[in-house]
Coordinates of C-alpha atoms in Angstrom, one line a residue:
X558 CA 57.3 -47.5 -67.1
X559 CA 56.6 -49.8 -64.0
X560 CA 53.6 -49.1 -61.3
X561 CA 55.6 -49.7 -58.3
X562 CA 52.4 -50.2 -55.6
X563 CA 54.0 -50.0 -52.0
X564 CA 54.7 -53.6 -50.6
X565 CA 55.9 -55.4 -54.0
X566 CA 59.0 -56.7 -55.1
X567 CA 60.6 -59.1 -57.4
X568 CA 58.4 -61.1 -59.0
X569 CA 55.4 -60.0 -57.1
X570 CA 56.0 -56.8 -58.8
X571 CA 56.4 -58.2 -62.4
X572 CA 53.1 -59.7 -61.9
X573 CA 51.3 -57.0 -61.0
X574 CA 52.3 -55.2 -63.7
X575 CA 51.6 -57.8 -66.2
X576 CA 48.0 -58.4 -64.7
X577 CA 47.8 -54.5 -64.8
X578 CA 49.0 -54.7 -69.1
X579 CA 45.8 -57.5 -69.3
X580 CA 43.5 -55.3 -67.8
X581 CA 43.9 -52.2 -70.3
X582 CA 44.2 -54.1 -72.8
X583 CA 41.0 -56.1 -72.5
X584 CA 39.4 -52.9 -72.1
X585 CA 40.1 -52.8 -76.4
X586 CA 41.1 -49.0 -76.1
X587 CA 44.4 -49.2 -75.3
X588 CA 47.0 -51.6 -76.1
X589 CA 50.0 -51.9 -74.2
X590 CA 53.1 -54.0 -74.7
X591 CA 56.0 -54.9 -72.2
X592 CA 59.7 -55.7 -72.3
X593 CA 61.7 -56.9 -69.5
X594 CA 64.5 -54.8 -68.3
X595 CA 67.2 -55.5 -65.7
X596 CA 65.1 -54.3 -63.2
X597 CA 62.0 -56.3 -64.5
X598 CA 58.9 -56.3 -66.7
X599 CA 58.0 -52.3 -68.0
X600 CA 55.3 -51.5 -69.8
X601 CA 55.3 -49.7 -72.9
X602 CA 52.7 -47.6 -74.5
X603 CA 53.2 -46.0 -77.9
X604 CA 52.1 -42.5 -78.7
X605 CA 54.5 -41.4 -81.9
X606 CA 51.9 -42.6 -84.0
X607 CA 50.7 -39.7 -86.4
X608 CA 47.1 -40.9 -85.6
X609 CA 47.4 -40.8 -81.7
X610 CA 45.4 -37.4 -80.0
X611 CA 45.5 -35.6 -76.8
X612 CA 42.0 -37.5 -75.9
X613 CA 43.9 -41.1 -76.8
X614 CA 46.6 -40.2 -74.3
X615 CA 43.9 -39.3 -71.6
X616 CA 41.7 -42.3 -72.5
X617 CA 45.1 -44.4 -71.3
X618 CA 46.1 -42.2 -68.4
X619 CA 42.5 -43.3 -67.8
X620 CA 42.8 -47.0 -67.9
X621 CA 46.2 -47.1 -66.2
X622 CA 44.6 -45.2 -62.8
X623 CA 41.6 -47.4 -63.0
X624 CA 43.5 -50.2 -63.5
X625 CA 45.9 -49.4 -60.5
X626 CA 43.0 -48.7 -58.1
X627 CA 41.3 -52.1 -58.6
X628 CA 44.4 -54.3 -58.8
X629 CA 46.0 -52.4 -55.7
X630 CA 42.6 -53.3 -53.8
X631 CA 43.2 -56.6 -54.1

């Protein structure tokens, strides 16, 4: 997936996003990874994992909104 705040492109956007995958991730909760597509950077979280619960998914729903809100305040 890519957060796609209003106003950012290009690289601007790639940025973001990458700045947003730093911020969960130094949270220690969460840890996301990225790959870079055709239309840019996308973030990838895993959930297959036989370990992952309902309350993990939540906990990085979590992050991701928290981490939108600050970054896009910016």
């Amino acid at each position: 997936f890519r957060a796609r705040p209003e106003g950012l492109e290009g690289e601007e956007l790639d940025a973001f996003n990458m700045r947003l995958l730093e911020q969960v991730n130094a949270s220690g909760d969460i840890f996301l990874s990225h790959t870079k597509l055709d239309e840019g950077v996308a973030l990838r979280v895993a959930i297959g994992n036989l370990g992952t619960v309902e309350k993990d998914v939540a906990r990085c729903r979590e992050l991701l909104e928290e981490g939108l809100s600050c970054l896009s305040d910016r």
